[in-house]
Short mmCIF file of N, CA, C and O in Angstrom, two decimals:
data_model
loop_
_atom_site.label_atom_id
_atom_site.label_comp_id
_atom_site.label_asym_id
_atom_site.label_seq_id
_atom_site.Cartn_x
_atom_site.Cartn_y
_atom_site.Cartn_z
N MET W 97 0.83 -1.18 0.00
CA MET W 97 0.00 0.00 0.00
C MET W 97 0.87 1.24 0.00
O MET W 97 1.90 1.29 0.65
N ASN W 98 0.38 2.21 -0.69
CA ASN W 98 1.05 3.50 -0.71
C ASN W 98 0.72 4.30 0.53
O ASN W 98 -0.40 4.26 1.02
N LYS W 99 1.73 5.02 0.97
CA LYS W 99 1.55 5.87 2.13
C LYS W 99 0.82 7.14 1.68
O LYS W 99 1.21 7.76 0.70
N PRO W 100 -0.23 7.52 2.37
CA PRO W 100 -0.94 8.74 1.95
C PRO W 100 -0.07 9.97 2.22
O PRO W 100 0.58 10.06 3.24
N GLN W 101 -0.08 10.89 1.25
CA GLN W 101 0.70 12.11 1.41
C GLN W 101 -0.03 13.06 2.34
O GLN W 101 -1.25 13.15 2.33
N SER W 102 0.79 13.80 3.09
CA SER W 102 0.22 14.77 4.02
C SER W 102 -0.28 15.97 3.24
O SER W 102 0.30 16.39 2.25
N ARG W 103 -1.37 16.50 3.66
CA ARG W 103 -1.94 17.65 2.99
C ARG W 103 -1.25 18.94 3.43
O ARG W 103 -1.40 19.96 2.78
N GLN W 104 -0.51 18.92 4.55
CA GLN W 104 0.17 20.12 5.02
C GLN W 104 1.48 20.26 4.26
O GLN W 104 2.25 19.31 4.14
N PRO W 105 1.80 21.48 3.78
CA PRO W 105 3.06 21.67 3.07
C PRO W 105 4.22 21.68 4.06
O PRO W 105 4.06 22.02 5.23
N LYS W 106 5.36 21.27 3.58
CA LYS W 106 6.54 21.31 4.44
C LYS W 106 7.01 22.75 4.49
O LYS W 106 7.34 23.34 3.45
N LEU W 107 7.03 23.30 5.67
CA LEU W 107 7.27 24.73 5.86
C LEU W 107 8.66 25.14 5.39
O LEU W 107 8.81 26.14 4.69
N PHE W 108 9.67 24.38 5.73
CA PHE W 108 11.04 24.74 5.34
C PHE W 108 11.18 24.76 3.82
O PHE W 108 11.79 25.67 3.25
N ASN W 109 10.62 23.76 3.17
CA ASN W 109 10.69 23.71 1.71
C ASN W 109 9.98 24.90 1.08
O ASN W 109 10.46 25.48 0.09
N GLU W 110 8.87 25.30 1.64
CA GLU W 110 8.12 26.43 1.10
C GLU W 110 8.89 27.74 1.27
O GLU W 110 8.95 28.57 0.36
N ILE W 111 9.48 27.91 2.46
CA ILE W 111 10.25 29.14 2.70
C ILE W 111 11.46 29.19 1.77
O ILE W 111 11.74 30.22 1.15
N PHE W 112 12.17 28.10 1.66
CA PHE W 112 13.35 28.04 0.81
C PHE W 112 12.99 28.29 -0.66
O PHE W 112 13.67 29.01 -1.38
N ALA W 113 11.89 27.70 -1.11
CA ALA W 113 11.44 27.89 -2.49
C ALA W 113 11.05 29.35 -2.72
O ALA W 113 11.34 29.93 -3.78
N GLY W 114 10.42 29.98 -1.71
CA GLY W 114 10.04 31.38 -1.84
C GLY W 114 11.25 32.29 -1.91
O GLY W 114 11.26 33.27 -2.65
N LEU W 115 12.30 31.96 -1.14
CA LEU W 115 13.52 32.77 -1.17
C LEU W 115 14.25 32.63 -2.49
O LEU W 115 14.81 33.58 -3.02
N LEU W 116 14.27 31.42 -3.02
CA LEU W 116 14.93 31.21 -4.30
C LEU W 116 14.16 31.88 -5.44
O LEU W 116 14.75 32.32 -6.42
N ALA W 117 12.83 31.96 -5.31
CA ALA W 117 12.02 32.58 -6.36
C ALA W 117 12.27 34.08 -6.42
O ALA W 117 12.27 34.68 -7.49
N ASN W 118 12.48 34.69 -5.28
CA ASN W 118 12.69 36.14 -5.25
C ASN W 118 14.10 36.41 -4.75
O ASN W 118 14.38 36.31 -3.56
N LYS W 119 15.01 36.76 -5.64
CA LYS W 119 16.43 36.96 -5.31
C LYS W 119 16.62 38.15 -4.38
O LYS W 119 17.47 38.12 -3.51
N LEU W 120 15.85 39.19 -4.53
CA LEU W 120 15.98 40.38 -3.69
C LEU W 120 15.68 40.03 -2.23
O LEU W 120 16.40 40.46 -1.32
N THR W 121 14.67 39.25 -2.00
CA THR W 121 14.33 38.84 -0.63
C THR W 121 15.47 38.04 -0.02
O THR W 121 15.84 38.25 1.14
N GLY W 122 16.05 37.13 -0.78
CA GLY W 122 17.18 36.33 -0.28
C GLY W 122 18.38 37.21 0.02
O GLY W 122 19.05 37.04 1.05
N PHE W 123 18.65 38.15 -0.86
CA PHE W 123 19.78 39.07 -0.64
C PHE W 123 19.55 39.90 0.61
O PHE W 123 20.47 40.09 1.42
N LEU W 124 18.34 40.41 0.79
CA LEU W 124 18.04 41.21 1.98
C LEU W 124 18.13 40.37 3.25
O LEU W 124 18.58 40.86 4.30
N LEU W 125 17.75 39.10 3.17
CA LEU W 125 17.85 38.22 4.33
C LEU W 125 19.32 38.00 4.70
O LEU W 125 19.68 38.05 5.89
N VAL W 126 20.16 37.80 3.70
CA VAL W 126 21.59 37.66 3.97
C VAL W 126 22.16 38.94 4.57
O VAL W 126 22.98 38.90 5.50
N CYS W 127 21.73 40.08 4.06
CA CYS W 127 22.18 41.36 4.61
C CYS W 127 21.76 41.53 6.06
O CYS W 127 22.52 42.05 6.88
N ILE W 128 20.54 41.10 6.39
CA ILE W 128 20.06 41.19 7.77
C ILE W 128 20.92 40.33 8.70
O ILE W 128 21.32 40.77 9.77
N PHE W 129 21.23 39.10 8.26
CA PHE W 129 22.08 38.22 9.08
C PHE W 129 23.48 38.80 9.24
O PHE W 129 24.06 38.77 10.33
N ALA W 130 24.03 39.34 8.16
CA ALA W 130 25.37 39.94 8.23
C ALA W 130 25.35 41.15 9.16
O ALA W 130 26.28 41.35 9.96
N SER W 131 24.32 41.96 9.08
CA SER W 131 24.20 43.13 9.96
C SER W 131 24.08 42.70 11.42
O SER W 131 24.69 43.30 12.31
N ALA W 132 23.29 41.66 11.68
CA ALA W 132 23.13 41.17 13.06
C ALA W 132 24.46 40.67 13.61
O ALA W 132 24.82 40.95 14.76
N LEU W 133 25.21 39.92 12.78
CA LEU W 133 26.52 39.45 13.23
C LEU W 133 27.47 40.62 13.46
O LEU W 133 28.29 40.60 14.39
N GLY W 134 27.38 41.64 12.62
CA GLY W 134 28.21 42.83 12.82
C GLY W 134 27.90 43.53 14.12
O GLY W 134 28.80 43.98 14.84
N VAL W 135 26.63 43.63 14.45
CA VAL W 135 26.22 44.26 15.72
C VAL W 135 26.77 43.47 16.90
O VAL W 135 27.28 44.04 17.87
N VAL W 136 26.68 42.16 16.83
CA VAL W 136 27.20 41.31 17.91
C VAL W 136 28.71 41.51 18.05
O VAL W 136 29.22 41.67 19.16
N GLN W 137 29.43 41.54 16.93
CA GLN W 137 30.88 41.71 16.97
C GLN W 137 31.26 43.09 17.53
O GLN W 137 32.16 43.19 18.36
N VAL W 138 30.60 44.13 17.09
CA VAL W 138 30.91 45.49 17.57
C VAL W 138 30.59 45.60 19.06
O VAL W 138 31.35 46.21 19.83
N THR W 139 29.49 45.00 19.50
CA THR W 139 29.14 45.03 20.92
C THR W 139 30.20 44.32 21.75
O THR W 139 30.62 44.82 22.80
N TYR W 140 30.65 43.17 21.28
CA TYR W 140 31.69 42.42 21.98
C TYR W 140 32.97 43.24 22.07
O TYR W 140 33.58 43.35 23.15
N LEU W 141 33.39 43.84 20.96
CA LEU W 141 34.63 44.63 20.96
C LEU W 141 34.51 45.85 21.86
O LEU W 141 35.46 46.23 22.54
N SER W 142 33.32 46.52 21.86
CA SER W 142 33.19 47.67 22.74
C SER W 142 33.22 47.29 24.21
O SER W 142 33.80 48.00 25.02
N ARG W 143 32.67 46.15 24.54
CA ARG W 143 32.73 45.69 25.93
C ARG W 143 34.18 45.38 26.32
O ARG W 143 34.59 45.68 27.44
N GLN W 144 34.94 44.79 25.42
CA GLN W 144 36.34 44.52 25.70
C GLN W 144 37.11 45.82 25.92
O GLN W 144 37.96 45.91 26.81
N GLN W 145 36.81 46.84 25.13
CA GLN W 145 37.47 48.13 25.28
C GLN W 145 37.10 48.80 26.60
O GLN W 145 37.95 49.42 27.25
N VAL W 146 35.85 48.67 27.01
CA VAL W 146 35.42 49.25 28.28
C VAL W 146 36.12 48.54 29.44
O VAL W 146 36.58 49.18 30.40
N ILE W 147 36.25 47.22 29.35
CA ILE W 147 36.96 46.47 30.39
C ILE W 147 38.42 46.91 30.45
O ILE W 147 38.97 47.14 31.53
N GLN W 148 39.05 47.06 29.29
CA GLN W 148 40.45 47.51 29.24
C GLN W 148 40.58 48.92 29.81
O GLN W 148 41.53 49.22 30.54
N GLN W 149 39.63 49.79 29.50
CA GLN W 149 39.66 51.16 30.03
C GLN W 149 39.54 51.15 31.55
O GLN W 149 40.25 51.89 32.24
N ASP W 150 38.66 50.32 32.09
CA ASP W 150 38.51 50.22 33.54
C ASP W 150 39.80 49.74 34.20
O ASP W 150 40.21 50.26 35.24
N LYS W 151 40.46 48.75 33.58
CA LYS W 151 41.73 48.27 34.13
C LYS W 151 42.79 49.37 34.12
O LYS W 151 43.54 49.54 35.09
N LEU W 152 42.85 50.12 33.03
CA LEU W 152 43.84 51.19 32.93
C LEU W 152 43.55 52.32 33.91
O LEU W 152 44.48 52.89 34.50
N LEU W 153 42.28 52.63 34.12
CA LEU W 153 41.93 53.67 35.10
C LEU W 153 42.28 53.22 36.51
O LEU W 153 42.78 54.02 37.32
N GLN W 154 42.06 51.95 36.81
CA GLN W 154 42.43 51.43 38.12
C GLN W 154 43.95 51.47 38.30
O GLN W 154 44.45 51.86 39.36
N GLN W 155 44.69 51.10 37.26
CA GLN W 155 46.14 51.14 37.33
C GLN W 155 46.63 52.58 37.51
O GLN W 155 47.56 52.85 38.27
N ARG W 156 45.99 53.53 36.82
CA ARG W 156 46.35 54.94 36.96
C ARG W 156 46.13 55.41 38.40
O ARG W 156 46.96 56.11 38.98
N ASP W 157 45.01 55.01 38.99
CA ASP W 157 44.72 55.41 40.37
C ASP W 157 45.75 54.82 41.34
O ASP W 157 46.19 55.49 42.27
N GLU W 158 46.14 53.56 41.11
CA GLU W 158 47.14 52.93 41.98
C GLU W 158 48.49 53.63 41.84
O GLU W 158 49.18 53.88 42.83
N LEU W 159 48.87 53.97 40.61
CA LEU W 159 50.14 54.67 40.39
C LEU W 159 50.10 56.07 40.99
O LEU W 159 51.11 56.55 41.52
N ASP W 160 48.95 56.74 40.90
CA ASP W 160 48.82 58.07 41.48
C ASP W 160 48.96 58.00 43.00
O ASP W 160 49.65 58.85 43.60
N LEU W 161 48.36 56.99 43.61
CA LEU W 161 48.48 56.82 45.06
C LEU W 161 49.93 56.53 45.45
O LEU W 161 50.45 57.10 46.42
N GLN W 162 50.59 55.67 44.69
CA GLN W 162 51.99 55.35 44.96
C GLN W 162 52.86 56.60 44.81
O GLN W 162 53.77 56.83 45.61
N TRP W 163 52.58 57.41 43.81
CA TRP W 163 53.33 58.64 43.59
C TRP W 163 53.16 59.60 44.78
O TRP W 163 54.12 60.22 45.24
N ARG W 164 51.93 59.69 45.30
CA ARG W 164 51.70 60.56 46.47
C ARG W 164 52.48 60.06 47.69
O ARG W 164 53.03 60.85 48.44
N TYR W 165 52.50 58.74 47.89
CA TYR W 165 53.28 58.19 49.00
C TYR W 165 54.76 58.50 48.83
O TYR W 165 55.45 58.82 49.80
N LEU W 166 55.25 58.41 47.61
CA LEU W 166 56.66 58.72 47.36
C LEU W 166 56.96 60.19 47.61
O LEU W 166 58.05 60.53 48.11
N LEU W 167 56.03 61.07 47.29
CA LEU W 167 56.23 62.50 47.58
C LEU W 167 56.32 62.74 49.09
O LEU W 167 57.18 63.51 49.56
N VAL W 168 55.44 62.08 49.83
CA VAL W 168 55.47 62.23 51.29
C VAL W 168 56.78 61.68 51.84
O VAL W 168 57.41 62.29 52.73
N GLU W 169 57.21 60.53 51.33
CA GLU W 169 58.46 59.93 51.79
C GLU W 169 59.65 60.82 51.44
O GLU W 169 60.56 60.99 52.25
N GLU W 170 59.64 61.40 50.26
CA GLU W 170 60.72 62.30 49.86
C GLU W 170 60.77 63.52 50.77
O GLU W 170 61.84 63.95 51.20
N GLU W 171 59.61 64.06 51.09
CA GLU W 171 59.54 65.21 51.99
C GLU W 171 60.10 64.84 53.37
O GLU W 171 60.83 65.59 53.98
N PHE W 172 59.76 63.64 53.83
CA PHE W 172 60.23 63.19 55.14
C PHE W 172 61.75 63.07 55.16
O PHE W 172 62.41 63.52 56.09
N TYR W 173 62.31 62.45 54.12
CA TYR W 173 63.75 62.23 54.11
C TYR W 173 64.54 63.49 53.79
O TYR W 173 65.74 63.54 54.05
N SER W 174 63.92 64.48 53.24
CA SER W 174 64.66 65.69 52.89
C SER W 174 64.65 66.73 54.02
O SER W 174 65.28 67.77 53.88
N GLN W 175 63.99 66.46 55.10
CA GLN W 175 63.97 67.40 56.22
C GLN W 175 65.34 67.43 56.89
O GLN W 175 65.99 66.41 57.09
N HIS W 176 65.80 68.62 57.24
CA HIS W 176 67.12 68.80 57.82
C HIS W 176 67.26 68.08 59.17
O HIS W 176 68.31 67.50 59.47
N ALA W 177 66.20 68.09 59.95
CA ALA W 177 66.27 67.43 61.25
C ALA W 177 66.47 65.93 61.06
O ALA W 177 67.25 65.31 61.80
N ARG W 178 65.83 65.37 60.09
CA ARG W 178 65.98 63.94 59.82
C ARG W 178 67.41 63.64 59.36
O ARG W 178 68.02 62.66 59.80
N ILE W 179 67.96 64.47 58.49
CA ILE W 179 69.33 64.27 58.02
C ILE W 179 70.32 64.39 59.17
O ILE W 179 71.24 63.58 59.32
N GLU W 180 70.10 65.36 60.03
CA GLU W 180 71.00 65.53 61.18
C GLU W 180 70.89 64.35 62.13
O GLU W 180 71.90 63.87 62.67
N GLU W 181 69.69 63.83 62.34
CA GLU W 181 69.50 62.69 63.22
C GLU W 181 70.22 61.46 62.68
O GLU W 181 70.90 60.75 63.43
N VAL W 182 70.11 61.19 61.38
CA VAL W 182 70.79 60.04 60.79
C VAL W 182 72.31 60.22 60.88
O VAL W 182 73.04 59.28 61.18
N ALA W 183 72.77 61.45 60.66
CA ALA W 183 74.22 61.70 60.72
C ALA W 183 74.77 61.46 62.13
O ALA W 183 75.85 60.90 62.29
N THR W 184 74.05 61.87 63.14
CA THR W 184 74.57 61.72 64.51
C THR W 184 74.38 60.31 65.05
O THR W 184 75.25 59.79 65.74
N THR W 185 73.26 59.65 64.74
CA THR W 185 73.01 58.34 65.33
C THR W 185 73.67 57.21 64.53
O THR W 185 74.37 56.38 65.09
N GLN W 186 73.44 57.17 63.23
CA GLN W 186 73.94 56.04 62.45
C GLN W 186 75.40 56.23 62.03
O GLN W 186 76.18 55.28 62.04
N LEU W 187 75.77 57.43 61.64
CA LEU W 187 77.11 57.68 61.13
C LEU W 187 78.06 58.21 62.20
O LEU W 187 79.24 58.41 61.95
N GLU W 188 77.52 58.48 63.39
CA GLU W 188 78.29 59.00 64.53
C GLU W 188 79.09 60.25 64.14
O GLU W 188 80.26 60.40 64.46
N MET W 189 78.45 61.14 63.44
CA MET W 189 79.09 62.40 63.06
C MET W 189 78.76 63.45 64.10
O MET W 189 77.78 63.35 64.83
N LYS W 190 79.59 64.47 64.18
CA LYS W 190 79.34 65.58 65.09
C LYS W 190 79.80 66.86 64.42
O LYS W 190 80.59 66.86 63.49
N ARG W 191 79.30 67.96 64.92
CA ARG W 191 79.69 69.25 64.36
C ARG W 191 81.14 69.54 64.76
O ARG W 191 81.54 69.29 65.90
N PRO W 192 81.91 70.06 63.83
CA PRO W 192 83.30 70.37 64.18
C PRO W 192 83.37 71.59 65.10
O PRO W 192 82.60 72.54 64.98
N THR W 193 84.31 71.54 66.01
CA THR W 193 84.52 72.69 66.89
C THR W 193 85.53 73.61 66.21
O THR W 193 86.11 73.30 65.17
N SER W 194 85.77 74.76 66.83
CA SER W 194 86.72 75.71 66.24
C SER W 194 88.14 75.15 66.25
O SER W 194 88.96 75.50 65.42
N LYS W 195 88.42 74.23 67.17
CA LYS W 195 89.76 73.62 67.22
C LYS W 195 89.96 72.68 66.02
O LYS W 195 91.09 72.51 65.55
N ASP W 196 88.86 72.06 65.57
CA ASP W 196 88.96 71.10 64.46
C ASP W 196 88.99 71.76 63.10
O ASP W 196 89.26 71.10 62.11
N GLU W 197 88.68 73.01 63.03
CA GLU W 197 88.64 73.71 61.74
C GLU W 197 90.04 74.08 61.29
O GLU W 197 90.88 74.49 62.09
N GLN W 198 90.29 73.95 60.02
CA GLN W 198 91.56 74.37 59.44
C GLN W 198 91.28 75.24 58.23
O GLN W 198 90.38 74.93 57.43
N VAL W 199 92.03 76.29 58.11
CA VAL W 199 91.84 77.20 57.00
C VAL W 199 92.91 76.89 55.96
O VAL W 199 94.11 76.80 56.27
N VAL W 200 92.52 76.73 54.75
CA VAL W 200 93.46 76.43 53.66
C VAL W 200 93.55 77.68 52.78
O VAL W 200 92.55 78.18 52.30
N VAL W 201 94.77 78.15 52.61
CA VAL W 201 94.99 79.34 51.80
C VAL W 201 95.55 78.89 50.46
O VAL W 201 96.56 78.18 50.40
N LEU W 202 94.92 79.29 49.39
CA LEU W 202 95.37 78.93 48.06
C LEU W 202 96.30 80.04 47.55
O LEU W 202 96.02 81.22 47.73
N PRO W 203 97.43 79.67 46.90
CA PRO W 203 98.36 80.71 46.42
C PRO W 203 97.83 81.49 45.24
O PRO W 203 97.03 81.29 44.53
#
C-alpha cells in the first residue's frame, strides 16, 4: 500500500522555495544576518574596550596613590632634622669645633 501524502506543506521547503524565487528577498535576508553578526561583533569589541579602560583607570589610580606616597616619603627624608638625626646616630658624626677647623689658603 502506498503511504498517503500529508496535505500540510513542508514549511522549510516552502520558505526556501520562496527565497529562491525572489532573489531580492534572499539578498536582503543575507544582509540582515550579516548586519546582526556585525552588531554582535561590535558590541563584543566595545565591551572589551570598556573592560580595558577600567583596568587602565584602576592602574592609573594605583600609580597616582603610589606617587603621592613617594612624595610624602621624599619630603620626610629631605627634612634637615631627619638628616641631622641620621648623621649623629647612624654615622656617629658631630659638628666640628673651632679647634677642628683648618683654613686652607690657596696661592
